XYZ file of C-alpha atoms in Angstrom:
450
model
C -17.413 35.983 48.419
C -14.946 37.832 46.835
C -12.732 34.824 48.157
C -15.006 32.695 46.986
C -15.124 34.118 43.178
C -11.377 34.029 43.423
C -11.423 30.473 43.616
C -13.803 29.643 40.825
C -11.618 31.675 38.939
C -8.755 29.944 39.736
C -10.274 26.768 39.121
C -11.642 27.776 35.713
C -7.773 28.368 35.251
C -6.398 25.677 36.136
C -9.088 23.188 33.923
C -9.031 25.472 31.104
C -10.729 27.561 29.443
C -12.629 27.395 26.109
C -15.088 25.291 24.204
C -15.927 21.769 26.566
C -14.304 19.062 24.148
C -17.493 17.333 24.789
C -19.495 20.035 22.957
C -16.675 19.584 19.608
C -18.004 17.165 17.422
C -15.057 14.651 16.455
C -13.411 14.191 13.030
C -12.300 10.639 12.426
C -8.642 9.968 11.056
C -10.084 8.263 8.281
C -12.269 11.673 7.258
C -8.571 13.858 7.779
C -7.095 11.409 5.495
C -8.764 13.102 2.620
C -7.307 16.224 2.604
C -4.103 16.939 1.201
C -1.665 19.544 1.020
C -2.259 21.761 -1.978
C 0.475 24.276 -0.751
C 2.950 25.376 1.936
C 4.872 27.846 3.208
C 7.326 27.871 5.934
C 9.820 30.546 7.381
C 11.984 28.862 9.909
C 15.648 28.281 8.463
C 16.373 24.800 8.159
C 19.360 22.443 9.742
C 20.381 20.539 6.743
C 20.553 23.255 4.156
C 20.293 20.706 0.679
C 19.609 17.499 2.570
C 16.091 18.520 4.298
C 13.655 16.264 4.424
C 10.115 17.852 5.781
C 7.356 16.280 6.628
C 3.628 17.613 7.854
C 2.120 15.731 11.003
C -1.009 16.337 12.506
C -0.821 16.116 15.937
C -4.116 15.102 18.381
C -3.626 18.010 21.297
C -5.480 16.019 24.021
C -2.722 13.112 24.087
C 0.013 15.379 21.978
C 0.249 12.327 19.933
C 1.029 12.239 16.223
C -1.584 10.460 14.799
C -1.123 11.259 10.454
C 1.680 12.284 8.725
C 3.009 12.988 5.103
C 6.331 12.146 4.240
C 8.599 11.814 1.584
C 6.925 9.307 -0.533
C 3.475 11.123 0.125
C 4.216 14.222 -1.804
C 6.760 16.182 0.718
C 9.728 15.877 -1.272
C 9.259 18.522 -3.157
C 9.748 20.980 -0.087
C 13.085 21.934 0.192
C 14.060 25.326 1.223
C 12.269 28.314 3.745
C 10.774 31.170 2.391
C 9.597 29.571 -0.960
C 5.862 28.619 -1.594
C 5.600 25.273 -2.883
C 2.027 24.748 -4.923
C 0.176 21.675 -6.020
C 1.770 19.425 -4.023
C -0.833 17.165 -3.502
C 0.981 15.672 -0.529
C -1.600 12.641 1.467
C -1.791 11.349 5.135
C -0.883 8.461 6.092
C -1.674 7.143 9.947
C 1.208 7.089 12.420
C 2.651 4.032 13.960
C 1.951 3.324 17.868
C -1.446 4.277 18.732
C -4.844 3.467 18.252
C -6.608 6.764 18.079
C -9.389 6.702 15.628
C -10.976 10.405 15.603
C -9.882 13.563 16.951
C -11.891 17.005 18.332
C -8.680 19.470 18.540
C -5.636 18.773 16.791
C -3.469 20.767 15.216
C -0.625 21.288 12.132
C 3.643 20.874 12.424
C 5.655 20.683 10.023
C 9.397 19.598 10.912
C 12.854 18.803 9.178
C 13.490 15.175 10.258
C 16.644 13.478 10.221
C 16.114 10.155 11.415
C 13.019 8.661 12.153
C 10.305 9.065 9.229
C 6.914 8.557 8.881
C 5.149 6.763 9.580
C 7.079 6.855 12.712
C 5.329 9.368 14.795
C 7.419 12.288 15.648
C 9.655 12.135 19.036
C 11.673 14.276 20.734
C 15.144 13.926 19.086
C 16.350 13.599 15.125
C 14.009 16.540 13.970
C 13.316 20.298 14.550
C 9.779 22.272 14.060
C 9.479 24.431 11.327
C 6.206 25.555 12.154
C 2.633 25.049 13.431
C -0.687 26.320 13.748
C -2.889 27.163 16.417
C -5.215 24.190 17.871
C -7.853 23.505 15.445
C -11.139 21.353 15.605
C -13.302 20.038 12.815
C -14.932 23.517 11.839
C -11.779 24.925 10.875
C -10.920 22.620 8.105
C -14.106 24.418 6.245
C -11.825 27.222 5.389
C -8.643 25.211 4.009
C -6.157 27.819 4.764
C -4.364 27.656 8.298
C -1.609 29.786 9.288
C 1.687 28.972 10.873
C 1.742 30.793 14.368
C 5.085 33.356 14.432
C 5.262 33.149 10.787
C 3.637 36.468 9.027
C 3.836 34.346 5.706
C 3.537 31.143 6.830
C 0.694 28.777 5.791
C -0.932 25.551 4.547
C -3.254 25.008 2.026
C -5.557 22.322 2.283
C -7.655 20.627 -0.544
C -10.655 17.675 -0.066
C -9.752 15.064 -2.363
C -12.122 14.343 -5.405
C -12.958 10.125 -5.618
C -10.707 8.510 -8.159
C -13.020 8.551 -11.589
C -10.844 4.801 -12.149
C -12.537 1.681 -12.101
C -9.738 -0.540 -12.473
C -8.223 -3.399 -10.597
C -4.658 -3.447 -9.990
C -4.712 -6.731 -12.115
C -4.956 -3.821 -15.051
C -1.051 -2.514 -14.017
C 0.485 -5.172 -15.667
C -0.984 -3.310 -18.780
C 1.212 -0.770 -19.001
C 4.424 0.092 -19.866
C 7.483 3.086 -19.083
C 7.808 3.933 -22.362
C 10.299 7.118 -22.007
C 12.100 8.877 -19.173
C 14.692 11.634 -18.812
C 16.212 12.343 -15.227
C 17.543 16.300 -14.226
C 19.071 14.612 -11.306
C 19.697 11.345 -11.082
C 21.699 10.880 -7.442
C 22.212 12.482 -4.193
C 25.994 11.938 -4.880
C 26.439 9.428 -2.411
C 26.639 6.430 -4.909
C 28.393 5.851 -8.488
C 25.474 3.391 -9.493
C 22.508 3.966 -8.665
C 19.966 1.458 -8.241
C 17.026 3.003 -9.588
C 13.160 1.892 -9.445
C 9.446 3.125 -10.504
C 7.069 2.128 -7.390
C 2.887 2.551 -7.516
C 1.388 3.800 -4.576
C -2.691 3.550 -3.651
C -2.918 6.948 -2.242
C -6.227 5.629 0.406
C -4.600 2.435 1.592
C -0.831 3.652 1.612
C -0.083 0.360 -0.741
C 2.984 -0.120 -2.858
C 0.706 -1.918 -5.356
C 3.702 -2.572 -8.430
C 7.020 -1.956 -9.471
C 10.203 -2.372 -11.893
C 13.591 -2.257 -11.329
C 16.573 -4.107 -12.756
C 14.668 -7.421 -13.736
C 12.255 -5.003 -15.949
C 14.874 -3.170 -17.296
C 15.956 -0.328 -15.342
C 19.449 -1.630 -14.459
C 20.274 0.461 -17.811
C 18.735 3.703 -16.616
C 22.048 5.634 -14.895
C 22.579 8.703 -16.562
C 21.335 12.235 -16.173
C 20.177 14.368 -19.255
C 19.832 11.569 -21.902
C 16.257 10.608 -23.396
C 15.495 7.224 -23.090
C 13.149 6.415 -25.249
C 11.020 3.384 -26.481
C 12.032 1.152 -23.430
C 8.583 -0.884 -22.840
C 9.270 -1.785 -19.229
C 6.344 -3.183 -17.689
C 5.278 -3.176 -14.033
C 5.399 -6.561 -11.595
C 3.196 -6.660 -8.724
C 4.646 -6.403 -5.342
C 4.656 -9.085 -2.597
C 1.597 -9.617 -1.577
C -0.463 -7.321 -2.973
C -4.100 -8.559 -3.832
C -4.658 -8.207 -7.773
C -8.281 -8.066 -7.141
C -8.067 -4.568 -5.260
C -9.768 -1.680 -6.896
C -7.252 1.175 -8.126
C -7.479 4.202 -6.212
C -5.261 8.067 -6.679
C -1.962 6.960 -7.409
C 1.449 8.243 -6.884
C 4.619 7.092 -9.203
C 7.192 7.443 -6.951
C 11.223 7.107 -8.214
C 13.435 5.154 -5.719
C 17.219 4.774 -5.321
C 17.601 1.505 -3.502
C 19.877 0.703 -0.976
C 17.945 -2.331 0.680
C 16.310 -5.208 -1.343
C 14.928 -4.906 -4.821
C 11.980 -5.043 -6.518
C 8.977 -6.580 -6.550
C 9.741 -5.906 -2.875
C 8.158 -2.873 -1.643
C 10.879 0.291 -0.873
C 11.633 0.977 2.880
C 11.993 5.102 3.089
C 13.963 4.242 5.816
C 16.714 2.367 4.046
C 15.839 3.803 0.262
C 16.230 7.265 -1.227
C 12.728 8.551 -1.988
C 14.276 10.353 -5.410
C 11.317 12.609 -6.229
C 7.394 11.730 -6.782
C 4.430 12.890 -9.185
C 1.160 14.342 -8.381
C -1.874 12.418 -7.111
C -2.790 10.581 -10.781
C -5.926 8.232 -11.927
C -5.009 4.954 -13.899
C -6.854 6.207 -16.619
C -4.834 9.759 -17.291
C -1.738 7.369 -16.606
C -2.290 4.846 -19.315
C -2.958 7.201 -21.817
C 0.756 7.951 -22.554
C 1.198 11.432 -21.684
C 4.411 13.016 -20.784
C 4.379 14.039 -16.920
C 7.070 15.347 -14.933
C 8.361 14.468 -11.186
C 8.247 17.462 -8.384
C 10.907 19.449 -9.097
C 11.125 18.524 -12.718
C 13.745 15.792 -11.260
C 12.628 13.695 -14.462
C 10.218 13.487 -17.200
C 8.232 10.441 -17.827
C 5.508 8.347 -20.156
C 3.605 5.389 -19.146
C 0.959 4.304 -20.868
C -0.993 0.800 -21.619
C -0.871 -1.534 -25.109
C -3.753 -0.268 -26.537
C -1.817 3.025 -26.875
C 1.253 0.743 -28.581
C -0.951 -1.060 -30.497
C -1.838 2.144 -32.781
C 1.652 2.478 -33.190
C 2.920 -0.921 -34.408
C 1.379 -3.473 -36.883
C 0.987 -7.221 -36.529
C 3.625 -9.537 -37.205
C 2.825 -13.092 -38.072
C 4.808 -15.684 -35.956
C 5.300 -17.676 -39.323
C 8.082 -14.260 -39.897
C 10.359 -15.402 -37.363
C 10.678 -19.171 -38.135
C 11.901 -18.126 -41.033
C 14.998 -15.780 -39.385
C 18.300 -17.423 -38.915
C 21.726 -16.170 -36.670
C 23.988 -15.453 -39.224
C 26.913 -14.344 -36.962
C 27.464 -13.142 -33.116
C 30.487 -11.685 -31.465
C 30.351 -11.836 -27.844
C 32.160 -9.266 -26.090
C 32.351 -9.244 -22.350
C 29.516 -11.682 -21.637
C 31.327 -14.890 -21.153
C 33.593 -15.572 -18.433
C 37.289 -15.203 -18.503
C 38.403 -18.789 -17.059
C 38.679 -21.251 -19.948
C 35.740 -21.766 -21.472
C 36.188 -25.331 -22.364
C 35.521 -26.301 -18.244
C 32.380 -24.288 -17.987
C 30.110 -25.019 -21.603
C 28.228 -22.105 -21.430
C 25.070 -22.529 -23.568
C 24.041 -19.821 -25.890
C 20.821 -19.325 -26.804
C 19.213 -16.100 -28.817
C 15.446 -15.261 -28.262
C 13.080 -12.980 -29.463
C 10.550 -11.948 -26.606
C 7.880 -10.077 -27.178
C 7.824 -6.637 -24.859
C 4.404 -6.710 -24.169
C 3.514 -9.767 -23.101
C 7.320 -11.042 -22.186
C 5.897 -13.966 -23.951
C 9.408 -15.434 -26.120
C 8.242 -15.654 -29.815
C 10.782 -17.874 -30.881
C 14.739 -18.641 -29.966
C 17.638 -20.114 -31.743
C 20.061 -22.631 -30.499
C 21.143 -25.311 -32.950
C 24.074 -23.984 -34.197
C 25.614 -21.908 -31.400
C 26.993 -24.727 -29.685
C 30.554 -23.816 -30.791
C 29.916 -20.159 -29.415
C 32.228 -20.588 -26.666
C 34.944 -17.691 -27.034
C 34.731 -13.677 -25.911
C 35.618 -11.308 -28.697
C 35.708 -13.568 -31.107
C 33.253 -13.280 -34.665
C 31.438 -16.265 -35.555
C 30.368 -16.218 -39.040
C 28.058 -18.598 -41.279
C 26.686 -19.908 -38.432
C 23.001 -19.848 -39.845
C 21.283 -20.798 -36.385
C 17.504 -21.196 -37.594
C 15.018 -19.977 -35.024
C 12.464 -22.446 -33.707
C 8.505 -20.246 -33.260
C 7.459 -20.614 -29.234
C 4.523 -18.372 -29.851
C 1.106 -20.124 -28.464
C -0.782 -16.591 -27.810
C -4.292 -16.309 -29.294
C -2.973 -13.106 -31.211
C -0.271 -12.197 -32.877
C 2.844 -10.072 -31.392
C 3.554 -6.637 -32.505
C 5.765 -3.729 -31.889
C 8.986 -3.992 -29.840
C 11.034 -7.168 -29.501
C 13.650 -7.830 -26.987
C 16.221 -9.629 -28.269
C 18.562 -11.481 -25.879
C 21.232 -13.409 -25.946
C 20.920 -15.995 -22.777
C 23.262 -18.331 -21.299
C 20.744 -21.054 -20.281
C 21.507 -21.769 -16.555
C 18.260 -23.657 -16.212
C 18.899 -27.175 -17.378
C 16.389 -26.735 -19.636
C 17.081 -25.864 -23.862
C 14.669 -24.116 -26.586
C 12.280 -24.380 -27.162
C 11.584 -23.968 -23.623
C 11.097 -20.391 -23.185
C 14.208 -19.047 -20.815
C 13.490 -18.099 -17.520
C 15.264 -14.815 -17.122
C 15.113 -14.862 -13.408
C 17.668 -17.697 -13.386
C 19.614 -17.882 -17.002
C 21.952 -15.083 -17.871
C 21.112 -12.460 -19.928
C 24.331 -12.074 -21.759
C 23.058 -8.874 -23.588
C 19.686 -7.808 -24.605
C 18.032 -5.137 -26.876
C 14.595 -3.733 -27.186
C 14.310 -2.973 -31.306
C 11.044 -3.147 -33.742
C 11.136 -6.042 -36.032
C 11.827 -4.034 -39.396
C 15.200 -2.601 -37.253
C 16.187 -6.100 -36.366
C 16.603 -6.803 -39.967
C 18.554 -3.432 -40.864
C 21.628 -5.077 -40.712
C 23.934 -5.782 -37.304
C 22.817 -5.381 -33.817
C 24.984 -3.414 -31.560
C 24.383 -4.329 -28.153
C 24.930 -1.681 -25.458
C 27.455 -3.966 -23.989
C 29.326 -3.811 -27.841
C 28.354 -7.411 -28.245
C 27.226 -7.812 -31.929
C 24.185 -10.343 -33.860
C 23.450 -10.010 -37.339
C 19.864 -12.222 -37.998
C 18.692 -12.710 -41.940
C 17.129 -15.516 -43.795
């Protein structure tokens, strides 16, 4: 009998102790994704000090597969050092690739440092270091919201159940948003001298990059640290393949340094560098024009919708632009250095509403002789022709654009800024346009008058 009892005990050891998995009510991955990381602390030292890319994975302990992860663009970018408590992270989870698991009964949270193969790719054997992990958990443990990391007296993960988004807006409403202000504390990683900075808006629930702004929207001029870039009025454009009728949930604003591809293509975390990201924010809060901060105070920014700006400016009758003329123009560094008589530049000046991106008026007659660099062309008296056809009068900021047409068309047809060469541009109010000579960032000069 004693031998039979010992054999029975050995069998228990072999099959495992504790609760039978069949007794544990499973939790779906979709439900797990409704929990965000609010606070994180780990003690283990990093291998790559100063360049850490921290991720948190949820591992199904039955299959030992990583099923959910939270990476740089999901909020963990703020986490950089051990023995430091990072609060108010709002880092969300997305599903990893390479598995068909939809629910788990027992799981654990694993904090890792990765130098290759980033989230949403599952954990592997190489290119990572484990910084801490929890005990094996069940869905019942989620109710505590505080998860201790093993072998670390102070290490922990605090979770927070995400509330439903209060927004009723749709993706199409993002077209009403404008970037008004941005200031960078740290702009580049030191790897590039001319950063290609873009802003992307991510829907957290679906992990979809909804909209972005890049070089063609004006971000090519954002290239210095500790500079207040104000009165920008840059607009978002939908990323490729996004359904404009989708409802907006919680959003995350992500600043990206692009290495491969450009907006409107979504960024790729494997090729592009996530500079920083915001906490979760809803559309209704975003459009109010509050000054917001990114993680680690990397940047402050201000985004608002058109109604915010309408309170700052008055309407401008389109006929007012029909009285304007180009008095003088001095192009500098905007035309080819080859003999211009063989290139036949087609220079025009367009006044574009910064909100709708529709041309208000343009001038071409009288500018046909503008064909040399660094020469002041005076006494032009080139009249503007009004092209505005919108029901509502324009107001506020105006993009003053000197353009070399390359689309086979001419004013009064609006310029296609994706094909024509933008020689110089500057955003001003109507009053500022008439205060004297306009000096552009590339030192070109333009004088408007009546």
